[in-house]
XYZ file of C-alpha atoms in Angstrom:
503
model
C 82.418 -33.815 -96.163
C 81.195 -32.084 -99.327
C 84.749 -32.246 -101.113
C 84.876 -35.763 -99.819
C 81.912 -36.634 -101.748
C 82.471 -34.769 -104.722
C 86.061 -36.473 -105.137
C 84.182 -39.927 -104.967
C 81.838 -39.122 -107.176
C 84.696 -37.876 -109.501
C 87.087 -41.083 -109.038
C 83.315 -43.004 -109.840
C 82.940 -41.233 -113.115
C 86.671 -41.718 -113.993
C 85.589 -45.332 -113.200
C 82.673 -45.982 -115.589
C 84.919 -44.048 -118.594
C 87.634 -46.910 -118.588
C 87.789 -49.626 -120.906
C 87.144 -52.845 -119.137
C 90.954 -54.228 -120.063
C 92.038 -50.506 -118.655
C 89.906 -51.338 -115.165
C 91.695 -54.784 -115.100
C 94.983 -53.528 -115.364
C 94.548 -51.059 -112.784
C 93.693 -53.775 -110.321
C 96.190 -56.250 -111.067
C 98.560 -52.849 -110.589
C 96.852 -52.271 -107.221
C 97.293 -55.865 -106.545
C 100.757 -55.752 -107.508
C 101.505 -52.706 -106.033
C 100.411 -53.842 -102.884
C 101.766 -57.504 -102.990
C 105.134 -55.867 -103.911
C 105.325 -53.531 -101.008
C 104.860 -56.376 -98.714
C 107.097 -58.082 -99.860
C 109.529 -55.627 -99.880
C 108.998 -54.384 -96.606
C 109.120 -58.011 -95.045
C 112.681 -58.272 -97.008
C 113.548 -55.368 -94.888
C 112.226 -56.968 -91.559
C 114.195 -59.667 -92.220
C 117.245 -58.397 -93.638
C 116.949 -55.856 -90.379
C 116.660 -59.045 -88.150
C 118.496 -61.882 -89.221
C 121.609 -60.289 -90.603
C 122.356 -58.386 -87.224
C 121.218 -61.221 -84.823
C 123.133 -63.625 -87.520
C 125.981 -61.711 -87.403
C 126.042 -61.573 -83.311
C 125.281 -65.442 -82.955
C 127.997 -65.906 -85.584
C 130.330 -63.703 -83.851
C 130.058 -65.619 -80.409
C 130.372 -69.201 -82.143
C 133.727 -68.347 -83.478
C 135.207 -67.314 -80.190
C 133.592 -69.998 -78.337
C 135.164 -72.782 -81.103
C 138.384 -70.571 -80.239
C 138.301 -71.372 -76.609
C 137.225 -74.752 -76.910
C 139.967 -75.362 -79.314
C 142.474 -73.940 -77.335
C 141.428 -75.675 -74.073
C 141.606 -79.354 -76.332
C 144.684 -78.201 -77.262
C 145.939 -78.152 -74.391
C 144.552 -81.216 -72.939
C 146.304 -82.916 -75.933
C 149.567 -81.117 -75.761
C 149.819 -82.455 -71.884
C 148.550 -86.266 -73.228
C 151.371 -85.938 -75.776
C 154.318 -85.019 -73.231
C 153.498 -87.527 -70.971
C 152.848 -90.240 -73.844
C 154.708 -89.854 -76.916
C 152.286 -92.411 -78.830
C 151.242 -92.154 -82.184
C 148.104 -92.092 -80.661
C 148.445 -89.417 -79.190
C 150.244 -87.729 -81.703
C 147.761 -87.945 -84.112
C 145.251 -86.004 -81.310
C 147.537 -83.367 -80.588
C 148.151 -82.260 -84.549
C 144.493 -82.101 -85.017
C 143.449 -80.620 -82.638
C 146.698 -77.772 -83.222
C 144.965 -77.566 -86.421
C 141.713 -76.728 -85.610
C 143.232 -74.168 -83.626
C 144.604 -72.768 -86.413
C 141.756 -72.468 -88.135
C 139.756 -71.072 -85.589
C 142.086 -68.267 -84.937
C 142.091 -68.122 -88.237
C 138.370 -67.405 -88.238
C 138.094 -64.898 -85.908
C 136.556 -61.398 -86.765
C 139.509 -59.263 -87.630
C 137.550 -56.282 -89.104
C 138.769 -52.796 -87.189
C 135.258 -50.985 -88.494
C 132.829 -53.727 -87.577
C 134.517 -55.227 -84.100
C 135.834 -51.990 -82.718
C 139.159 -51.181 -81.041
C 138.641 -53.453 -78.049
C 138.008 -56.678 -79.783
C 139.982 -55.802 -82.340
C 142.529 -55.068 -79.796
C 142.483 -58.461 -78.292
C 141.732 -60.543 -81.434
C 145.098 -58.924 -82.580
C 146.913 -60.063 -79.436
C 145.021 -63.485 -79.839
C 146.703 -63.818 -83.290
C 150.280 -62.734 -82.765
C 150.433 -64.992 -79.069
C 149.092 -68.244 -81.262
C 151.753 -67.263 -83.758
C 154.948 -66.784 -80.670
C 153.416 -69.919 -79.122
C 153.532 -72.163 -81.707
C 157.066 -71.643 -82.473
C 158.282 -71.944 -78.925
C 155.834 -75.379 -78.858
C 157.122 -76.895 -81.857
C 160.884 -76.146 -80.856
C 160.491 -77.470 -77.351
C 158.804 -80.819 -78.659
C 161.482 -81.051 -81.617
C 164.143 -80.258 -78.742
C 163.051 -83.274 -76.330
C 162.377 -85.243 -79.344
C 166.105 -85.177 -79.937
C 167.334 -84.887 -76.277
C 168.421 -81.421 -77.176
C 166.831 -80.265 -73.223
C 168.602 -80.942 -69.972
C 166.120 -81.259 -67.369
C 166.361 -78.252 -66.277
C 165.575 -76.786 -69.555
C 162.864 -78.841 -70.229
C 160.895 -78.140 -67.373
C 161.702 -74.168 -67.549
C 160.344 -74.434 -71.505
C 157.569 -76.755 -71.139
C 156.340 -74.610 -67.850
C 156.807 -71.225 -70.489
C 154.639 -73.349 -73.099
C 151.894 -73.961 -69.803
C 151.956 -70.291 -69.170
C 151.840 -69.404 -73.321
C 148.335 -71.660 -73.150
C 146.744 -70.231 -69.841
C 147.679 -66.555 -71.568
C 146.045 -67.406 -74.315
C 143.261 -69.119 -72.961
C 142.522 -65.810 -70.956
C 142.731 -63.857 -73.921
C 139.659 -66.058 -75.656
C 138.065 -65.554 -72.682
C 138.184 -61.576 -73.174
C 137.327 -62.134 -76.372
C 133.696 -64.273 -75.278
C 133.305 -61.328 -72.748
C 133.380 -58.556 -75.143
C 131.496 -60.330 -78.020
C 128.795 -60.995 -75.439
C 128.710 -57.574 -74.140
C 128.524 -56.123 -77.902
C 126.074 -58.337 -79.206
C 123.869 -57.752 -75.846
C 123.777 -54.009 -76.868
C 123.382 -54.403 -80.383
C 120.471 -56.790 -79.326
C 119.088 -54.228 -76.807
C 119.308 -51.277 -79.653
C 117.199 -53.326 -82.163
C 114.709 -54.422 -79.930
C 112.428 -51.597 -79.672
C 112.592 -50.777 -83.359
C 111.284 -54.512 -84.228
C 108.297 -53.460 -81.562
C 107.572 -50.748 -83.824
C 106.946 -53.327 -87.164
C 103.488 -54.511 -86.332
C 101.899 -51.067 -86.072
C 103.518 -50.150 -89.639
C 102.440 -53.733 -90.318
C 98.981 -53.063 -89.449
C 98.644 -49.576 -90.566
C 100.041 -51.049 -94.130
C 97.544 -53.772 -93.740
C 94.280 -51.266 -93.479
C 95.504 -49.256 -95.843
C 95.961 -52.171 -98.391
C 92.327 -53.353 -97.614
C 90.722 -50.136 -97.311
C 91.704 -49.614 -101.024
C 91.147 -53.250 -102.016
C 87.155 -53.167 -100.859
C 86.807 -49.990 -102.468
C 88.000 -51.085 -105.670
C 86.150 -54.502 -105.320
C 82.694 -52.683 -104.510
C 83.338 -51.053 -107.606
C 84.252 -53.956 -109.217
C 80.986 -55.876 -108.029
C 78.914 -52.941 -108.891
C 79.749 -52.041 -112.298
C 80.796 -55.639 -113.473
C 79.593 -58.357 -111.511
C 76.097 -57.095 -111.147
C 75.627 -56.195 -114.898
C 76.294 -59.345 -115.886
C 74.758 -61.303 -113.205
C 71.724 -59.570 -114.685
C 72.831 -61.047 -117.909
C 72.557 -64.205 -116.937
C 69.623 -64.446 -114.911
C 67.685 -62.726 -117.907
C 69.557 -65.196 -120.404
C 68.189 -68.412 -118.074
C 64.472 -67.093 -118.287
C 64.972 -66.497 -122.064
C 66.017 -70.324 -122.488
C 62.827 -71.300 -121.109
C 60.786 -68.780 -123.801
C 60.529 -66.342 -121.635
C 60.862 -62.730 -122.859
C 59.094 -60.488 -120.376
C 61.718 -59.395 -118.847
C 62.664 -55.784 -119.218
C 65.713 -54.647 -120.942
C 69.280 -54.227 -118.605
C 69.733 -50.345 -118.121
C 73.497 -50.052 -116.419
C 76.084 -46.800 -116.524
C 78.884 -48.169 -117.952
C 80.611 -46.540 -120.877
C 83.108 -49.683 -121.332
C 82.885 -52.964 -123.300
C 80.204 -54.591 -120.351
C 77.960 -51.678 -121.559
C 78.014 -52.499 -125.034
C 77.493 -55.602 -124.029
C 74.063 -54.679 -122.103
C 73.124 -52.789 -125.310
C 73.613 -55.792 -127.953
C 71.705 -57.873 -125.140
C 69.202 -56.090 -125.293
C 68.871 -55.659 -128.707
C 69.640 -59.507 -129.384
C 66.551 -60.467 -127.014
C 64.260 -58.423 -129.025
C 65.514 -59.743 -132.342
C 65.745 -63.509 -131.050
C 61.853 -62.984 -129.730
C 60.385 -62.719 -133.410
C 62.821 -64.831 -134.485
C 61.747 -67.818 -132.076
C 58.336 -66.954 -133.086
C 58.978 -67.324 -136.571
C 61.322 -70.371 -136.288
C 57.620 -71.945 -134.387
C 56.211 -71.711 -137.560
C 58.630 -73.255 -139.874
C 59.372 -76.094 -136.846
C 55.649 -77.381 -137.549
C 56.039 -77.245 -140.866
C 58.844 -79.439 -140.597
C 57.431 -82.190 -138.157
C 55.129 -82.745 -141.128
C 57.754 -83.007 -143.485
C 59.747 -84.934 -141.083
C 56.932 -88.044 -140.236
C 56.051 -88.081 -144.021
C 59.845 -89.047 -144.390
C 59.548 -91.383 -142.048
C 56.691 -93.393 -143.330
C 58.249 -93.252 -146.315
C 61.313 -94.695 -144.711
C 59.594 -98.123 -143.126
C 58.013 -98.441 -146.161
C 61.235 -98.958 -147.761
C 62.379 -100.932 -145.227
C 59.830 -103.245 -146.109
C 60.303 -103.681 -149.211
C 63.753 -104.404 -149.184
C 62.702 -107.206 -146.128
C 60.073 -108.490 -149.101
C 63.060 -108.873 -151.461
C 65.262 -110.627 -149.486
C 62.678 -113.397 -148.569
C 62.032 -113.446 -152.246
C 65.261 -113.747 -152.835
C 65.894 -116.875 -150.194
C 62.881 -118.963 -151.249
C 64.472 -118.760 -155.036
C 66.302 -121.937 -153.142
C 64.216 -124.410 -151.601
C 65.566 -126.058 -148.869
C 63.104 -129.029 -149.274
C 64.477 -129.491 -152.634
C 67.890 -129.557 -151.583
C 67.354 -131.809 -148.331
C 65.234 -134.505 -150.744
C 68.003 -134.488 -153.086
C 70.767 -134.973 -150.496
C 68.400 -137.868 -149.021
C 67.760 -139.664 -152.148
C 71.483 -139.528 -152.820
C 71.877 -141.047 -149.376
C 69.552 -143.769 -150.161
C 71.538 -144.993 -153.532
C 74.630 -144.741 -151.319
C 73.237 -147.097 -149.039
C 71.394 -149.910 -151.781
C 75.377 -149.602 -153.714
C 77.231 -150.393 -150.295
C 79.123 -147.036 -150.211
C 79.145 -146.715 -146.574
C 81.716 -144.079 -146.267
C 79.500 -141.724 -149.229
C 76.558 -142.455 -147.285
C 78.315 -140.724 -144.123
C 79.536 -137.622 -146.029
C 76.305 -136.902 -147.302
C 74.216 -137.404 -144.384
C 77.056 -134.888 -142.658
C 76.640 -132.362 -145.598
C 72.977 -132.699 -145.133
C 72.900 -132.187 -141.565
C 75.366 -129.054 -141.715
C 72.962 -127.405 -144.889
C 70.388 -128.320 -141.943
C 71.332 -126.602 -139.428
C 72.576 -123.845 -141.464
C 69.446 -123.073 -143.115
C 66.619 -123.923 -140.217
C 67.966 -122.689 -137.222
C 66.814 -119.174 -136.535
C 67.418 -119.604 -132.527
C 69.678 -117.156 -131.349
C 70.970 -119.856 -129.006
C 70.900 -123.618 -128.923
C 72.200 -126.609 -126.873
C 76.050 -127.514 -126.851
C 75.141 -130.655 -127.616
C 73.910 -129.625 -130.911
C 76.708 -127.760 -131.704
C 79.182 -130.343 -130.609
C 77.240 -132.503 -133.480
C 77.767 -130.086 -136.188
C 81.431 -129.895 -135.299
C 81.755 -133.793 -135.274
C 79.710 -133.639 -138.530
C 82.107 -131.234 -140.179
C 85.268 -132.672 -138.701
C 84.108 -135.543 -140.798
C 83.921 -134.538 -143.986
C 87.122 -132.318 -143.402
C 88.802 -136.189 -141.957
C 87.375 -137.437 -145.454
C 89.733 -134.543 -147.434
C 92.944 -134.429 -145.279
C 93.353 -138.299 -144.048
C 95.604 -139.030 -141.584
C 96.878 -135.650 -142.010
C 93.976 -133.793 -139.758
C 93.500 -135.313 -136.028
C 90.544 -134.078 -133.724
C 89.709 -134.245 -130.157
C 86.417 -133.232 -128.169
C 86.544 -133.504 -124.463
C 82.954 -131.772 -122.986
C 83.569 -131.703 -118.988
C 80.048 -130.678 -118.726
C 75.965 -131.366 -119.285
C 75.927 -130.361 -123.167
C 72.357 -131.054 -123.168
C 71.528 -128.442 -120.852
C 73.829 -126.059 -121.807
C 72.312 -123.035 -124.153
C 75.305 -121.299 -125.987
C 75.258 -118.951 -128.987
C 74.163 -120.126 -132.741
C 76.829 -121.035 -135.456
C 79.715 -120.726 -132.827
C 81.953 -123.612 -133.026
C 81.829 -124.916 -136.309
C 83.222 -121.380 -137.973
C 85.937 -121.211 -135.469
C 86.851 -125.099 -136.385
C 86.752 -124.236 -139.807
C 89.091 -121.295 -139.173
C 91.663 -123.612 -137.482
C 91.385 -126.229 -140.014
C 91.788 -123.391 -143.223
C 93.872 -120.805 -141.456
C 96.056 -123.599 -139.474
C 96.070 -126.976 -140.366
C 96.301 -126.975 -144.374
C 99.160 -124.485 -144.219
C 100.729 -127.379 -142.269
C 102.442 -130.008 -144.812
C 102.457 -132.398 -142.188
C 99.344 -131.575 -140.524
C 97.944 -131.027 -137.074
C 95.271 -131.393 -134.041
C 92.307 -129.715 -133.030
C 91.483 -129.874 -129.721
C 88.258 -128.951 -128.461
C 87.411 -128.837 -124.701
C 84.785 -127.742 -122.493
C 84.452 -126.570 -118.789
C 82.967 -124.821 -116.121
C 84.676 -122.276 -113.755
C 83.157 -119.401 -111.793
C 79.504 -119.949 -113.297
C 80.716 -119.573 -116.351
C 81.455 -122.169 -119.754
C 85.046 -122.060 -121.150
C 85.446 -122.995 -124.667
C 88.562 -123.547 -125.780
C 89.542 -124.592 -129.636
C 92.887 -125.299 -129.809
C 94.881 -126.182 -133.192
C 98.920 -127.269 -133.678
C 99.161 -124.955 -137.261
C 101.334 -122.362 -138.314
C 100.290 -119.881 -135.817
C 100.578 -116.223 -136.087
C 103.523 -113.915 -135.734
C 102.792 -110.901 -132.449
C 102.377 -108.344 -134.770
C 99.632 -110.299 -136.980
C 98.335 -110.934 -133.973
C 98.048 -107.989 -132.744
C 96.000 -106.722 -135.653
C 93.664 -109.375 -135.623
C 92.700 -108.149 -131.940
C 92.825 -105.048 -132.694
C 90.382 -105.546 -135.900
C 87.989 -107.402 -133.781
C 87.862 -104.842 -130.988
C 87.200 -102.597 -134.022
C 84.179 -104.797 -135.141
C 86.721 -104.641 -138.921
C 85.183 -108.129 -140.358
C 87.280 -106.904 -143.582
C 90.622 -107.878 -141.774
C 89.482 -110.266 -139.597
C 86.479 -112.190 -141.775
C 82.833 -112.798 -140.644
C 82.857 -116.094 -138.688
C 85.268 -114.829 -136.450
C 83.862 -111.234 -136.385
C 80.258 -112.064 -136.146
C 81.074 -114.413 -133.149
C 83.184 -112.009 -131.208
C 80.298 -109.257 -131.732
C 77.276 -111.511 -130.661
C 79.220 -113.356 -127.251
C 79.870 -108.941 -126.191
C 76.364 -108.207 -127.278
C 74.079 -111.559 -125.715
C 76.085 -111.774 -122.254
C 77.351 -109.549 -119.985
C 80.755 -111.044 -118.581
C 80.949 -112.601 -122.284
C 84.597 -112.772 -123.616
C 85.820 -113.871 -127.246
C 89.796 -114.018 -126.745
C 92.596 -115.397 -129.196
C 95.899 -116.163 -128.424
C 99.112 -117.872 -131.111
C 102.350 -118.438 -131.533
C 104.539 -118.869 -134.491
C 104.788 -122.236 -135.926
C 103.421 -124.032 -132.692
C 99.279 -123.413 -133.071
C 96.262 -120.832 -132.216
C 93.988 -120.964 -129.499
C 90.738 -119.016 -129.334
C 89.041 -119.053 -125.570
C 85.386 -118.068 -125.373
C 83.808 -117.449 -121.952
C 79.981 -117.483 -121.572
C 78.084 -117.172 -118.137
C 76.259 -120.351 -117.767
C 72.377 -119.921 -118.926
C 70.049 -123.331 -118.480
């Protein structure tokens, strides 16, 4: 009991002086070792098994398809007298040929079949070989008439007997093959018994050794550095009362324990220290941000200074008096354009809404179309067809008139002969479809495909800000909101916006 304790405590010492790559490598070899023993020794269960019963079963199928073969020859040799048909024929040669084969076939090995069914595979063989030739002769002899009757009843009788001798020869042969393979059955038998004790005897000793080496496994690494962590948890939340992790081990998990230790110590004044500075920098930190808004502003302050160096009442008094000579001179159509021009500068300048009515919209458009009718002639064609209320209908600010200007810019004046916007409005689904449709040059797939990419992008470099800044704000205001764009080469662009229906 003593030496049993003292060679523990020996292999335990051994233990704690490895390296920790040195105690991994000896379990994956005890691992290995073990995993390659069992699978060796089932490679010898099964070799031990299957290749003797495989060999007996084997054995036994050849002389059965011997006897079976013979006995359909037979059967086709007597259709084939009595009925010379091709038929018939054609029967009897295969199944003389798969005769031949199976004869063929037959275990012929002296040292592996022994003397007796060597013995009467041997007599199998040369019989098939004697009988064939007297078969063929007789059948080539009646074929040409070459038999009186008397002859051809003595031969074909001799070829009757030739088959039955044969026939009782493959019966032998069944007999004996059973016989052997029953004893070679019976003499494995009790030695396959005796595999599931060595199995299980294996099996115990395998786990035996494998808990052994786990235990130490879970006591000298698993443990340690559970420790570790539990210690490392408490010393995320500030908390460094813990005492220091005292463990055996001479290997890298020890040195571990030991900078641990030390690291907690040093990290504990450290944190303490880092307090200090921390509050020092909150101060710092709100003093920037004061300073921050303050210059945020300032900058707001001159920007509105910067806006009001324009005064929109100036520039709508202007456009109205101009408006007002237009009108006493009879200059109807001047009188138009600058009321249009004076209602898009307007709109532009004193709507801060985020959204307003379609309708509104729809009267910038018509306003702009206008003027733009007023540049291109006959050349530029518009159409507005509004399938629903547009003067309950909120959608975003600025969103129709850019993308009409696009159309007309991008589209229409490329166009020598000119083109058609189309603009039309529905419902579907709870949602407002907006569709502005143009016949210009359109856009090749690859420019196209930039463009959508450069607006999923938010690029308003590539793709411009009216375009950019609407297919930003319909993502941002609505959920469901979609800005899409679809053209074709030389036939036109389409842009479809979808926005769920707000009143």
């Amino acid at each position: 009991m003593k030496v049993g304790r003292w060679g523990s405590k020996k292999l335990h010492e051994k233990w704690l002086s490895f390296t920790l790559k040195q105690k991994i490598k000896t379990i994956a070899a005890m691992v290995i070792l073990i995993v390659a023993l069992s699978i060796i020794f089932n490679i010898v269960i099964l070799d031990f098994a299957l290749n003797g019963f495989n060999q007996i079963l084997e054995d036994n199928s050849r002389c059965h398809d011997y006897q079976a073969a013979m006995e359909e020859e037979t059967r086709a040799f007597k259709n084939y007298v009595k009925d010379r048909s091709d038929e018939n024929r054609v029967l009897f040669e295969t199944a003389c040929a798969r005769t031949e084969r199976s004869v063929l076939e037959l275990p012929f090995d002296y040292d592996r079949v022994g003397a007796e069914r060597y013995s009467v595979t041997w007599s199998i063989r040369n019989g098939y070989e004697n009988y064939s030739k007297w078969r063929d002769l007789f059948l080539l002899g009646k074929d040409k008439n070459g038999f009186s009757i008397t002859q051809y009843i003595n031969e074909l009788y001799r070829i009757y007997r030739m088959q039955d001798y044969l026939s009782d020869y493959g019966k032998r042969l069944v007999q004996s093959t059973l016989r052997e393979g029953s004893d070679a059955y019976h003499t494995k038998v009790p030695i396959l018994y005796r595999f599931p004790v060595i199995i299980l005897v294996l099996a115990v000793l395998s786990i035996s050794g494998t808990f052994y080496v786990s235990r130490m496994m879970h006591r000298d690494m698993v443990v340690p550095v559970v420790r570790l962590a539990c210690i490392s948890r408490k010393i995320a939340g500030n908390d460094f009362s813990n005492e220091d992790v005292e463990i055996e081990n001479q290997d890298e998990i020890g040195e571990l324990v030991q900078a641990f230790n030390k690291m907690k110590h040093s990290t504990s004044q450290y944190i303490t220290t880092l307090k200090e500075k921390n509050e020092m920098a909150d101060l710092l930190h709100k003093e920037e941000i004061e300073k921050m808004e303050i210059e945020k502003r300032l900058d707001a302050t001159k920007l509105e200074l910067l806006k009001n160096q324009i005064n929109p009442h100036f520039l709508f008094n202007t456009l109205n008096m101009i408006s007002c000579m237009a009108k006493l001179e009879d200059a109807g159509t001047t009188e138009r354009m600058i009321e249009c021009l004076g209602n898009l500068f307007r709109y532009n300048l004193k709507t801060p809404e985020s959204e307003v009515l379609l309708k509104k919209e729809l009267q910038v458009v018509s306003d702009y179309m206008y003027l733009q009718q007023m540049r291109f002639g006959t050349r530029l064609h518009y159409d507005i067809q509004c399938l629903v209320d547009s003067s309950r209908i909120m959608i975003p600010t600025f969103t129709l008139q850019p993308l009409v200007e696009n159309a007309v810019v991008h589209g229409i004046s490329k166009k020598e002969e000119g083109g058609n916007i189309r603009i039309r409005i529905w419902e579907r689904n709870q949602k407002i479809m907006i569709s502005v449709a143009d016949t210009g040059v359109g856009m090749s797939e690859e420019s196209l495909g930039e463009l959508r990419e450069a607006l999923a992008n938010h690029s308003t470099a590539r793709v411009g800000i009216g375009a950019g800044n609407i297919y930003q704000r319909i993502h941002r205001m609505y959920d469901g909101g979609e800005f899409q764009i679809f053209s074709r080469q030389g036939h036109g662009t389409a842009v479809l916006l979808t926005i769920p229906v707000r009143l």
